[in-house]
Coordinates of C-alpha atoms and ligand atoms in Angstrom, one line a residue:
M204 CA 28.1 1.6 -51.0
T205 CA 29.0 -1.6 -49.4
K206 CA 28.0 -4.6 -51.8
N207 CA 25.5 -5.8 -48.9
N208 CA 23.5 -2.3 -49.3
M209 CA 23.5 -2.6 -53.2
V210 CA 22.2 -6.4 -52.7
L211 CA 19.7 -5.0 -50.3
K212 CA 18.7 -2.0 -52.6
K213 CA 18.6 -4.1 -55.7
Y214 CA 16.1 -6.6 -54.1
R215 CA 14.3 -4.5 -51.7
W216 CA 11.0 -5.1 -53.6
V217 CA 11.1 -8.6 -52.9
F218 CA 12.9 -8.4 -49.6
L219 CA 10.1 -6.5 -48.2
P220 CA 7.2 -8.5 -48.7
A221 CA 9.4 -11.9 -48.0
V222 CA 10.1 -10.4 -44.7
V223 CA 6.3 -9.4 -43.9
L224 CA 5.3 -13.0 -45.1
C225 CA 8.0 -14.9 -43.0
S226 CA 7.1 -12.7 -39.5
L227 CA 3.3 -13.6 -40.5
F228 CA 4.3 -17.2 -40.6
A229 CA 6.5 -17.1 -37.8
L230 CA 3.5 -15.5 -35.8
L231 CA 1.1 -18.1 -37.0
L232 CA 3.8 -20.7 -35.8
V233 CA 4.3 -19.4 -32.7
G234 CA 0.3 -18.9 -32.1
Y235 CA -0.3 -22.9 -33.1
L236 CA 2.7 -24.0 -30.8
T237 CA 1.7 -21.9 -28.0
E238 CA -2.2 -23.3 -28.5
R239 CA -0.8 -26.9 -28.9
T240 CA 1.3 -26.4 -25.4
A241 CA -1.7 -25.0 -23.7
L242 CA -4.1 -27.6 -24.9
N243 CA -1.8 -30.4 -23.9
E244 CA -1.4 -28.7 -20.2
T245 CA -5.0 -28.2 -20.1
K246 CA -6.0 -31.7 -21.3
T247 CA -3.6 -33.2 -18.6
R248 CA -5.0 -31.0 -15.9
M249 CA -8.5 -31.8 -17.4
E250 CA -7.9 -35.3 -17.4
N251 CA -6.4 -35.6 -13.9
T252 CA -9.5 -33.7 -12.8
L253 CA -12.0 -35.8 -14.0
A254 CA -10.5 -39.1 -13.2
F255 CA -10.3 -37.8 -9.7
Q256 CA -13.8 -36.5 -9.5
T257 CA -15.3 -39.6 -11.2
A258 CA -13.4 -41.9 -8.9
T259 CA -14.9 -39.9 -5.8
L260 CA -18.3 -39.6 -7.2
K261 CA -18.5 -43.7 -7.9
A262 CA -17.1 -44.2 -4.4
S263 CA -19.9 -42.0 -3.3
M264 CA -22.5 -43.7 -4.9
E265 CA -21.6 -47.5 -4.7
K266 CA -22.5 -47.5 -1.0
Y267 CA -26.1 -46.8 -2.1
T268 CA -26.0 -49.6 -4.3
V269 CA -24.7 -51.8 -1.8
L270 CA -27.3 -50.1 0.8
A271 CA -30.4 -51.2 -1.2
A272 CA -29.4 -54.8 -1.6
L273 CA -28.2 -55.1 2.1
I274 CA -31.8 -53.9 3.2
A275 CA -33.5 -56.1 0.8
R276 CA -31.9 -59.1 2.5
R277 CA -33.0 -58.2 6.0
P278 CA -35.0 -61.5 7.1
D279 CA -37.7 -59.4 8.8
I280 CA -38.3 -57.5 5.5
I281 CA -38.6 -60.7 3.6
K282 CA -40.7 -62.2 6.1
A283 CA -43.3 -59.5 6.4
L284 CA -43.3 -58.9 2.3
G285 CA -43.3 -62.8 1.6
E286 CA -46.0 -63.6 4.3
D287 CA -48.1 -60.6 3.5
N288 CA -47.6 -59.6 6.6
L289 CA -47.4 -56.1 5.9
L290 CA -47.0 -53.3 8.1
Q291 CA -46.8 -55.3 11.3
G292 CA -43.6 -57.3 10.5
L293 CA -41.9 -54.3 8.8
P294 CA -39.4 -51.9 10.5
T295 CA -41.0 -48.4 11.2
A296 CA -40.3 -45.4 9.4
D297 CA -38.1 -44.3 12.6
Q298 CA -36.0 -47.6 12.4
L299 CA -35.3 -47.0 8.7
T300 CA -34.4 -43.3 9.5
T301 CA -31.8 -44.2 12.3
D302 CA -30.7 -47.6 10.5
F303 CA -30.3 -46.8 7.2
A304 CA -31.0 -43.1 6.3
G305 CA -29.2 -41.7 9.0
L306 CA -26.2 -43.9 8.9
S307 CA -25.7 -43.8 5.2
G308 CA -26.5 -40.5 4.3
A309 CA -29.4 -41.4 2.1
D310 CA -32.4 -39.0 1.7
D311 CA -34.9 -41.6 1.6
V312 CA -35.5 -45.0 2.1
W313 CA -38.6 -46.9 1.0
I314 CA -40.2 -50.4 1.3
V315 CA -42.2 -51.2 -1.6
D316 CA -44.8 -53.9 -2.3
V317 CA -45.0 -55.5 -5.8
S318 CA -48.1 -53.7 -6.5
G319 CA -45.9 -50.3 -6.5
S320 CA -47.4 -49.1 -3.3
I321 CA -45.1 -47.4 -0.8
L322 CA -45.4 -49.3 2.6
I323 CA -42.9 -47.5 4.9
S324 CA -41.1 -44.4 4.1
N325 CA -38.5 -42.6 6.6
R326 CA -40.2 -39.5 5.6
P327 CA -44.2 -38.7 5.8
L328 CA -45.4 -38.6 2.3
N329 CA -48.3 -36.5 1.6
Q330 CA -50.2 -39.0 -0.4
S331 CA -49.3 -42.7 -1.0
P332 CA -47.7 -42.8 -4.2
N333 CA -47.8 -45.6 -6.5
I334 CA -44.3 -46.2 -8.3
F335 CA -45.8 -49.0 -10.5
D336 CA -45.0 -47.4 -13.6
K337 CA -41.5 -46.3 -12.7
E338 CA -38.8 -47.8 -14.9
Y339 CA -36.6 -48.4 -12.1
F340 CA -39.3 -50.3 -10.1
N341 CA -40.1 -52.4 -13.0
S342 CA -36.5 -53.4 -13.2
A343 CA -36.3 -54.6 -9.8
I344 CA -39.4 -56.5 -10.0
Q345 CA -38.0 -58.5 -12.8
G346 CA -35.2 -59.2 -10.3
S347 CA -32.4 -56.8 -11.1
L348 CA -31.2 -53.5 -9.7
G349 CA -33.6 -50.6 -10.8
R350 CA -31.7 -47.1 -11.1
A351 CA -32.9 -43.9 -12.2
S352 CA -31.7 -40.1 -12.1
V353 CA -35.0 -38.5 -10.8
V354 CA -35.9 -34.9 -10.7
T355 CA -38.6 -34.0 -8.2
N356 CA -41.4 -31.4 -9.0
A357 CA -39.7 -29.4 -6.4
G358 CA -36.3 -29.5 -8.3
Q359 CA -34.9 -32.0 -5.8
R360 CA -32.0 -34.1 -7.7
L361 CA -32.1 -37.6 -6.7
Y362 CA -30.6 -41.0 -7.7
I363 CA -32.8 -44.2 -6.8
F364 CA -31.6 -47.5 -6.4
A365 CA -34.4 -50.1 -6.6
S366 CA -33.2 -53.6 -5.1
P367 CA -35.9 -56.5 -5.3
V368 CA -36.6 -58.4 -2.1
F369 CA -36.8 -61.9 -2.8
S370 CA -38.4 -64.7 -1.0
N371 CA -38.5 -68.2 -1.9
N372 CA -37.2 -67.1 -5.7
Q373 CA -39.8 -64.6 -6.1
V374 CA -39.8 -61.0 -6.1
V375 CA -42.1 -60.0 -3.2
G376 CA -41.4 -56.6 -2.7
V377 CA -38.5 -53.6 -3.5
I378 CA -36.1 -51.4 -1.4
V379 CA -35.9 -47.9 -2.9
V380 CA -33.0 -45.9 -1.7
R381 CA -33.3 -42.0 -2.8
V382 CA -30.0 -40.4 -2.7
D383 CA -30.0 -36.6 -2.7
L384 CA -27.3 -35.8 -5.4
E385 CA -26.7 -31.9 -4.0
Y386 CA -24.0 -32.9 -1.8
L387 CA -21.6 -34.3 -4.5
E388 CA -21.9 -30.9 -6.0
R389 CA -20.6 -28.9 -3.1
V390 CA -17.2 -30.4 -3.6
W391 CA -16.9 -28.8 -7.0
V392 CA -17.4 -25.4 -5.8
L393 CA -13.8 -25.0 -5.4
L394 CA -13.0 -26.5 -8.8
Q395 CA -11.3 -24.2 -11.4
D396 CA -13.2 -25.5 -14.3
P397 CA -16.8 -26.8 -14.7
M398 CA -17.4 -30.1 -13.9
L399 CA -21.0 -31.5 -15.3
V400 CA -22.5 -34.9 -14.9
I401 CA -25.2 -35.7 -18.0
D402 CA -27.6 -38.6 -17.2
E403 CA -29.0 -41.3 -19.4
T404 CA -31.5 -38.4 -21.0
G405 CA -28.6 -36.1 -21.9
R406 CA -29.8 -33.6 -19.5
V407 CA -27.4 -31.6 -16.8
L408 CA -27.9 -33.3 -13.7
L409 CA -24.7 -32.0 -11.7
S410 CA -23.0 -29.0 -12.6
S411 CA -20.5 -26.5 -10.8
I412 CA -22.1 -24.0 -12.5
P413 CA -25.8 -23.7 -11.0
A414 CA -27.1 -21.8 -14.1
W415 CA -26.2 -25.0 -16.4
R416 CA -28.3 -27.2 -14.1
L417 CA -31.0 -29.5 -15.4
K418 CA -30.5 -27.9 -18.7
S419 CA -30.1 -30.5 -22.0
F420 CA -26.6 -30.9 -22.6
Y421 CA -27.0 -31.5 -26.4
S422 CA -27.4 -29.0 -29.1
E423 CA -30.4 -27.9 -30.9
V424 CA -29.6 -29.9 -34.1
E425 CA -28.5 -32.9 -32.3
L426 CA -31.6 -32.9 -30.3
K427 CA -33.9 -32.6 -33.6
N428 CA -31.8 -35.1 -35.2
A429 CA -32.7 -37.6 -32.1
K430 CA -36.3 -36.1 -32.5
K431 CA -36.6 -34.9 -28.7
E432 CA -38.3 -32.0 -28.1
V433 CA -36.1 -29.9 -25.5
D434 CA -36.3 -26.3 -25.1
N435 CA -33.9 -25.6 -22.5
Y436 CA -30.4 -27.0 -24.3
L437 CA -27.3 -25.6 -23.1
V438 CA -24.8 -26.4 -25.7
E439 CA -25.5 -24.5 -29.1
K440 CA -22.8 -26.4 -30.9
F441 CA -19.5 -28.1 -30.9
T442 CA -17.0 -28.1 -33.4
T443 CA -16.7 -31.4 -35.6
H444 CA -13.1 -31.4 -35.4
S445 CA -11.0 -32.2 -32.3
R446 CA -8.1 -30.4 -31.1
D447 CA -6.2 -33.3 -29.5
R448 CA -9.0 -35.3 -28.7
L449 CA -10.6 -32.5 -27.0
M450 CA -13.9 -31.5 -28.1
L451 CA -14.8 -27.6 -28.5
Y452 CA -18.4 -27.1 -27.2
H453 CA -20.1 -23.8 -27.6
V454 CA -21.9 -23.7 -24.3
L455 CA -24.5 -21.1 -24.0
D456 CA -23.8 -19.4 -20.6
K457 CA -26.1 -16.6 -19.0
G458 CA -27.3 -15.8 -22.4
R459 CA -23.9 -15.6 -24.1
G460 CA -21.9 -18.6 -25.9
R461 CA -18.8 -19.4 -24.6
D462 CA -16.3 -22.2 -26.0
F463 CA -15.3 -25.1 -23.5
L464 CA -12.9 -27.8 -24.0
Q465 CA -14.0 -31.1 -22.9
V466 CA -13.1 -34.6 -21.8
T467 CA -15.6 -37.2 -20.5
Q468 CA -15.9 -40.3 -18.7
Y469 CA -18.8 -42.8 -18.8
V470 CA -19.7 -44.3 -15.3
A471 CA -21.7 -47.5 -16.3
L472 CA -22.6 -48.1 -12.7
L473 CA -24.9 -45.0 -12.8
G474 CA -25.4 -44.6 -16.5
W475 CA -23.8 -41.0 -16.3
E476 CA -21.4 -39.2 -18.4
V477 CA -19.0 -37.0 -16.4
H478 CA -17.8 -33.9 -18.1
A479 CA -14.9 -31.6 -17.2
L480 CA -14.7 -28.5 -19.1
S481 CA -12.4 -25.8 -19.6
N482 CA -13.0 -22.6 -20.9
Y483 CA -11.2 -22.2 -24.2
Q484 CA -10.7 -18.5 -24.1
S485 CA -8.2 -18.8 -21.5
I486 CA -6.1 -20.7 -24.0
A487 CA -7.0 -18.2 -26.8
V488 CA -6.0 -15.2 -24.6
Q489 CA -2.6 -17.0 -23.5
R490 CA -2.1 -17.9 -27.3
N491 CA -3.3 -14.0 -28.2
T492 CA -0.7 -12.8 -25.5
V493 CA 2.1 -15.0 -26.7
V494 CA 1.4 -14.1 -30.4
L495 CA 1.0 -10.2 -29.3
I496 CA 4.2 -10.2 -27.4
S497 CA 5.9 -12.0 -30.0
F498 CA 4.5 -9.4 -32.7
L499 CA 5.7 -6.7 -30.4
I500 CA 9.2 -8.4 -30.4
M501 CA 9.3 -8.5 -33.8
A502 CA 7.9 -4.9 -34.3
L503 CA 10.9 -3.9 -31.9
L504 CA 13.4 -5.6 -33.6
A505 CA 12.1 -4.2 -37.1
M506 CA 12.1 -0.9 -35.4
A507 CA 15.8 -1.4 -34.4
F508 CA 17.0 -2.6 -37.8
G509 CA 15.1 0.2 -39.3
L510 CA 16.6 2.5 -36.8
W511 CA 20.0 1.0 -37.5
R512 CA 19.4 1.4 -41.4
S513 CA 18.6 4.8 -41.1
R514 CA 21.4 5.7 -39.3
Q515 CA 23.7 3.9 -41.5
K516 CA 21.9 5.6 -44.3
R517 CA 22.6 9.1 -42.3
L518 CA 26.0 8.3 -41.9
L519 CA 26.8 7.4 -45.6
E520 CA 24.6 10.6 -46.9
E521 CA 26.9 12.7 -44.2
Q522 CA 30.0 11.1 -45.5
R523 CA 29.3 11.4 -49.0
S524 CA 27.9 15.5 -48.3
Q525 CA 31.5 15.9 -46.5
Q526 CA 33.0 14.7 -49.7
A527 CA 30.9 16.7 -51.8
F528 CA 31.4 19.6 -49.5
A529 CA 35.2 18.8 -49.3
L530 CA 35.3 18.8 -53.3
R531 CA 33.3 21.8 -53.7
L532 CA 35.9 23.6 -51.1
E533 CA 38.7 22.2 -52.9
R534 CA 37.1 23.5 -56.6
Q535 CA 36.6 26.9 -54.6
V536 CA 40.1 27.1 -53.4
R537 CA 41.4 26.4 -56.8
D538 CA 39.3 28.8 -58.4
R539 CA 39.9 31.7 -56.1
T540 CA 43.9 30.6 -56.3
H541 CA 43.3 31.1 -59.8
E542 CA 41.5 34.5 -59.6
L543 CA 44.1 35.8 -56.9
T544 CA 47.0 34.8 -59.0
T545 CA 45.6 36.5 -62.4
T546 CA 44.5 39.3 -60.0
N547 CA 48.2 39.4 -58.6
Q548 CA 49.4 39.4 -62.3
Q549 CA 47.0 42.4 -63.3
L550 CA 48.0 44.0 -59.7
E551 CA 51.9 43.7 -61.0
V552 CA 51.1 45.2 -64.3
E553 CA 49.2 48.0 -63.0
I554 CA 52.1 48.9 -60.4
D555 CA 54.7 48.7 -63.3
E556 CA 52.2 50.8 -65.2
R557 CA 51.8 53.0 -62.3
R558 CA 55.7 53.0 -61.7
L559 CA 56.3 53.9 -65.1
A560 CA 53.3 56.8 -65.0
E561 CA 55.4 58.2 -61.8
K562 CA 58.5 58.3 -63.6
H563 CA 56.8 60.3 -66.2
L564 CA 55.2 62.8 -63.7
R565 CA 58.2 63.3 -62.3
E566 CA 59.9 63.9 -65.5
A567 CA 57.3 66.1 -66.5
Q568 CA 57.4 68.0 -63.2
Q569 CA 61.1 68.4 -63.6
E570 CA 60.2 69.8 -67.1
L571 CA 57.6 72.0 -65.6
V572 CA 60.1 73.4 -62.9
Q573 CA 62.7 74.1 -65.6
A574 CA 59.8 75.8 -67.7
A575 CA 58.8 77.9 -64.8
K576 CA 62.5 78.8 -64.4
L577 CA 63.2 79.9 -68.0
A578 CA 59.4 81.9 -67.7
G579 CA 61.1 83.5 -64.8
I580 CA 64.2 84.2 -66.6
G581 CA 62.2 85.6 -69.3
Q582 CA 60.4 88.3 -67.0
M583 CA 63.9 88.8 -65.5
S584 CA 65.5 89.2 -68.9
A585 CA 64.3 92.7 -69.4
V586 CA 65.5 93.4 -65.8
L587 CA 68.9 91.7 -66.6
A588 CA 69.2 93.3 -69.8
H589 CA 69.1 96.8 -67.9
E590 CA 71.6 95.7 -65.4
Y591 CA 74.4 94.4 -67.9
N592 CA 73.9 97.7 -70.1
Q593 CA 74.8 99.8 -67.0
P594 CA 77.9 98.2 -66.4
L595 CA 78.8 97.7 -69.8
A596 CA 78.1 101.2 -70.4
A597 CA 80.2 102.1 -67.5
I598 CA 82.8 99.8 -68.8
R599 CA 83.0 101.3 -72.0
S600 CA 83.2 104.9 -70.7
Y601 CA 85.7 103.5 -68.0
A602 CA 87.9 101.9 -71.1
D603 CA 87.8 105.4 -73.4
N604 CA 88.7 107.0 -70.3
A605 CA 91.5 104.4 -69.7
T606 CA 92.4 104.9 -73.4
T607 CA 92.7 108.7 -73.0
F608 CA 94.6 108.7 -69.8
L609 CA 97.0 106.1 -71.5
S610 CA 97.6 108.7 -74.3
K611 CA 98.1 111.2 -71.9
D612 CA 100.8 109.0 -70.0
N613 CA 98.4 109.2 -67.1
A614 CA 98.9 105.6 -65.8
D615 CA 97.5 106.1 -62.6
A616 CA 94.3 107.6 -63.8
A617 CA 94.1 104.7 -66.5
T618 CA 94.8 102.0 -63.8
D619 CA 92.0 103.4 -61.9
N620 CA 89.9 103.4 -64.6
L621 CA 90.9 99.7 -65.6
Q622 CA 90.5 98.6 -61.7
R623 CA 86.7 100.1 -62.0
I624 CA 86.3 98.0 -65.4
N625 CA 87.6 95.1 -63.4
M626 CA 85.3 95.3 -60.4
L627 CA 82.3 95.8 -62.9
V628 CA 83.4 92.5 -65.1
D629 CA 83.5 90.6 -61.6
K630 CA 80.1 92.1 -60.4
M631 CA 78.8 90.9 -63.9
A632 CA 80.5 87.5 -63.8
S633 CA 78.8 87.1 -60.0
L634 CA 75.7 87.8 -61.7
T635 CA 76.0 85.5 -64.7
N636 CA 76.9 82.6 -62.3
T637 CA 74.2 83.2 -59.9
L638 CA 72.0 82.9 -63.0
R639 CA 73.7 79.8 -64.5
N640 CA 73.4 78.1 -61.1
F641 CA 69.6 79.1 -61.1
T642 CA 68.7 77.9 -64.5
H643 CA 70.8 74.6 -64.0
K644 CA 68.5 71.7 -63.9
S645 CA 68.2 70.0 -60.6
T646 CA 70.3 67.0 -60.4
S647 CA 68.2 65.3 -57.5
E648 CA 71.3 65.1 -55.3
S649 CA 70.6 65.6 -51.7
K650 CA 73.4 67.4 -49.5
R651 CA 73.5 69.5 -46.8
F652 CA 73.7 73.2 -47.0
S653 CA 73.2 76.5 -45.5
I654 CA 70.3 78.9 -46.1
N655 CA 72.3 81.5 -46.0
G656 CA 74.2 80.5 -49.1
V657 CA 70.8 80.3 -50.7
M658 CA 69.8 84.0 -49.3
D659 CA 72.8 85.6 -50.5
E660 CA 72.5 84.3 -53.9
L661 CA 68.9 85.5 -54.1
V662 CA 69.9 89.1 -53.0
I663 CA 72.1 89.2 -55.8
L664 CA 69.4 87.5 -58.2
L665 CA 66.1 89.2 -57.1
S666 CA 67.6 92.8 -56.4
P667 CA 67.4 94.2 -59.5
Q668 CA 63.8 93.4 -60.1
A669 CA 63.1 94.8 -56.4
K670 CA 64.9 97.9 -57.5
K671 CA 62.6 98.1 -60.4
Q672 CA 59.5 97.3 -58.8
Q673 CA 60.5 100.0 -56.1
V674 CA 60.1 97.0 -53.4
K675 CA 62.5 97.1 -50.3
L676 CA 63.6 93.8 -49.7
N677 CA 65.0 93.0 -46.5
L678 CA 66.9 89.6 -45.4
I679 CA 66.8 88.9 -41.8
A680 CA 69.5 86.3 -41.1
P681 CA 70.0 84.7 -37.9
K682 CA 73.4 84.7 -35.8
D683 CA 74.3 81.3 -36.7
P684 CA 74.2 79.4 -40.3
V685 CA 71.1 77.0 -40.7
F686 CA 71.7 73.8 -42.4
V687 CA 69.1 71.8 -44.1
M688 CA 69.3 68.4 -46.5
G689 CA 68.1 69.1 -50.2
E690 CA 69.4 70.6 -53.2
H691 CA 70.8 74.1 -53.0
G692 CA 69.2 75.0 -56.3
R693 CA 65.6 73.8 -55.5
L694 CA 65.4 75.6 -52.2
S695 CA 66.5 78.9 -54.0
Q696 CA 63.9 78.4 -56.6
I697 CA 61.3 78.1 -54.1
V698 CA 62.4 81.4 -51.8
A699 CA 62.7 83.1 -55.4
N700 CA 59.0 82.0 -56.1
L701 CA 57.9 83.3 -52.9
V702 CA 59.8 86.4 -52.9
T703 CA 58.7 87.2 -56.6
N704 CA 54.9 86.7 -55.8
A705 CA 55.5 88.8 -52.6
M706 CA 56.9 91.7 -54.8
D707 CA 54.1 91.1 -57.3
A708 CA 51.7 91.7 -54.2
V709 CA 52.9 94.5 -53.1
N710 CA 52.8 96.2 -56.2
E711 CA 49.6 98.6 -55.4
S712 CA 50.5 99.2 -51.8
T713 CA 51.7 102.3 -50.0
I714 CA 54.3 100.7 -48.3
R715 CA 56.0 98.0 -50.6
Q716 CA 58.1 95.7 -48.5
V717 CA 59.1 91.9 -48.6
D718 CA 60.7 90.6 -45.5
V719 CA 62.6 87.0 -45.8
C720 CA 63.7 85.9 -42.5
W721 CA 64.8 82.2 -41.2
Y722 CA 65.8 80.6 -38.2
R723 CA 66.1 77.4 -36.4
K724 CA 63.3 76.3 -34.0
L725 CA 64.1 73.1 -32.3
D726 CA 64.8 70.5 -35.0
K727 CA 63.2 72.3 -37.7
A728 CA 64.5 75.1 -40.1
I729 CA 61.8 77.9 -40.5
I730 CA 61.7 80.1 -43.5
L731 CA 59.1 83.4 -43.3
V732 CA 58.4 85.3 -46.6
K733 CA 56.1 88.5 -45.2
D734 CA 55.0 91.3 -47.7
T735 CA 52.9 94.3 -46.9
G736 CA 50.7 93.3 -49.8
P737 CA 46.5 92.7 -49.5
G738 CA 47.2 89.1 -48.1
V739 CA 45.3 86.2 -49.7
D740 CA 41.7 85.9 -50.1
D741 CA 40.0 82.6 -48.3
K742 CA 38.5 81.7 -51.9
I743 CA 41.8 82.1 -53.4
K744 CA 44.2 80.1 -50.5
E745 CA 41.8 76.9 -51.5
K746 CA 43.0 76.8 -55.2
M747 CA 46.5 78.8 -55.1
F748 CA 48.4 75.4 -55.0
D749 CA 46.5 74.0 -57.8
A750 CA 48.4 73.8 -61.1
F751 CA 47.8 76.6 -63.5
F752 CA 46.0 78.4 -61.1
T753 CA 46.6 82.4 -61.3
T754 CA 45.1 85.7 -60.7
K755 CA 47.5 87.6 -62.7
G756 CA 46.3 87.2 -66.3
T757 CA 47.9 85.3 -69.1
D758 CA 50.4 87.4 -69.8
S759 CA 52.1 87.8 -66.5
G760 CA 51.2 84.4 -64.7
L761 CA 51.5 81.0 -65.4
G762 CA 50.0 79.5 -62.3
L763 CA 52.7 77.0 -62.0
G764 CA 54.7 79.0 -59.1
L765 CA 52.9 77.8 -56.0
F766 CA 52.3 74.3 -57.5
I767 CA 56.0 73.6 -58.4
V768 CA 56.8 75.2 -54.5
M769 CA 54.6 72.9 -52.7
N770 CA 56.0 69.7 -54.8
I771 CA 59.7 70.7 -54.0
I772 CA 58.7 71.2 -50.2
N773 CA 57.2 67.9 -50.4
D774 CA 60.4 66.3 -51.6
F775 CA 62.3 67.9 -48.6
N776 CA 59.7 66.4 -46.3
G777 CA 58.7 70.0 -45.3
S778 CA 55.7 72.0 -45.2
L779 CA 54.3 75.1 -46.4
S780 CA 51.3 77.3 -45.1
I781 CA 49.8 80.8 -45.1
K782 CA 50.0 82.5 -41.7
E783 CA 48.6 86.1 -40.9
E784 CA 50.6 88.9 -39.0
K785 CA 50.2 91.9 -37.8
D786 CA 51.4 94.8 -40.3
Y787 CA 52.0 92.2 -43.2
G788 CA 49.6 90.9 -46.0
A789 CA 50.7 87.3 -46.6
V790 CA 52.9 85.3 -44.4
F791 CA 54.3 82.4 -46.2
E792 CA 56.1 79.9 -43.5
I793 CA 58.3 77.0 -44.9
I794 CA 59.2 74.2 -42.4
L795 CA 61.9 72.1 -43.2
P796 CA 63.8 69.2 -41.2
L797 CA 67.4 70.0 -40.0
A798 CA 70.4 68.3 -41.6
E799 CA 72.2 66.3 -38.6
Ligands
ADP1066 P1 51.4 83.2 -60.6 O1 52.5 83.7 -59.7 O2 52.1 82.7 -62.0 O3 50.2 83.7 -60.7 P2 51.6 81.1 -58.5 O4 51.4 79.7 -58.4 O5 52.9 81.8 -58.1 O6 51.0 81.8 -60.1 O7 50.6 82.1 -57.5 C1 49.1 81.7 -57.5 C2 48.3 82.9 -57.2 O8 48.5 83.0 -55.9 C3 48.7 83.8 -57.8 O9 47.9 84.7 -58.9 C4 48.0 85.1 -56.7 O10 46.7 85.4 -57.0 C5 48.2 84.4 -55.4 N1 49.2 84.6 -54.7 C6 50.5 84.4 -54.6 N2 51.3 84.8 -53.7 C7 50.8 85.8 -53.5 C8 50.7 86.8 -51.8 N3 52.2 87.1 -51.6 N4 49.8 87.7 -51.8 C9 48.8 87.6 -52.5 N5 48.5 86.8 -53.4 C10 49.5 85.8 -53.6

């Protein structure tokens, strides 16, 4: 974690509210400044409009002031009114229209006598109204310029100028010029902001908004304070504080209140207040829009910051989880390596143990082979005793004969008998040698040897037993000797075992015959031991190669013969199988690899 992050985390509870507060403050400031700028712009615009419109208004109205005074100075009018020569000396209504009203654009021009009766009017009058009680008339009678804003019963808004007619320094009559104000408003139609003219009574005389016309401009409260009874007021209230010297009015416009900013100018000539208004709403909208945009920008910035932070956080977490994963992996690898090392050590121990067990097994096997041999010798010993007894008896009688013939000096006959003894001794020696070879413990030395040699020995070894069991033992040798690799003695044991079993098998048969043949087939040597016995039952076939399996009873069978045979053949890299052949019971086939 970086130092910055730690600081951020530590002061997060202060940081967040502080950021929110600062943002709020910034928004308020933006709102305030926007409003101020907009107000200043609006004020300048309003003041310009007001100055221009007031100037136009003044210019338009000033000519009528002059017009009333000019008419009052006409000699014919002075003369007529001065001499009470009333109607004859005065200009006609038509003249008034063409000379004054028509030219100036005034609505009406009246010539009034001192009693207030209208003598001449350029428009026809329904009755002869007397204007004696009118204020503007009184002002004129007193020698000054009378002025008044008037609204007729028909709703026509007029401005009236009344100028005294002097004759010999005496007021002899009054000239009244009535100006229709409506045309002044027309130019305001195009204005963006409302314009108002308020007369001396506080009434809206002119307005660019028709609905506002002829209403009281002052608020209900003001009117009450002024003790004026007016129902039709326009302004509901105005704020007491000024915004940059702009008054904020709440104007009742078409039944609903709207806030307006206002600048005003007093026109002393007419006794009017000219007001330029501007809708405050547009400023508020402008301010709110800027505040909203600022808020959105801030929100976007906050979001961007948030995204950046969360990305940073995610990256940090990823980095941490990667580190944790790497550590976990490292630990797993270490544990696994440790486990494997332990397993390896155990395996090594096991391998050693197995090697030892194998060695023991081999030794046991060899012991077994030896035991089996000895057992075989035990079986054979009776037969061998008989075999030895016969030649021994013969040797004795030949020796006796030789002794007798020597005493009789019959040397030839004695020699013949001694030769016979020699032959018999040789035969016995050969049998002893074979027996010694057979019983000799195997040396595990592998040598090239001929199968024929093995078979020659077997004939000598097994013939006596065959003879005893009355079995015909046939050895069918090939033309050429067949050579195999291994130990001579072990192969002779194999064949001896198979032949002994075969001789046992034919015991009950009428034809008692055992054939042993061997030959070369491609790169293999084949040895067949066939008998005319009953053959091997399928059930027995399954078990006959197991150790200690025998059907011969414990007296005559150990059940080790075929087990040992199978093991030795495996050592020779050969195979043993039982086959069937016509005229034979069991046929054992040994296949061995040929010697190079
Ligand atoms: P053993 O000869 O001591 O019984 P072996 O392992 O040599 O032990 O033989 C196992 C069994 O296989 C014999 O008991 C016998 O039943 C059967 N057997 C072996 N050779 C033959 C054969 N040539 N014909 C019939 N059965 C046989």
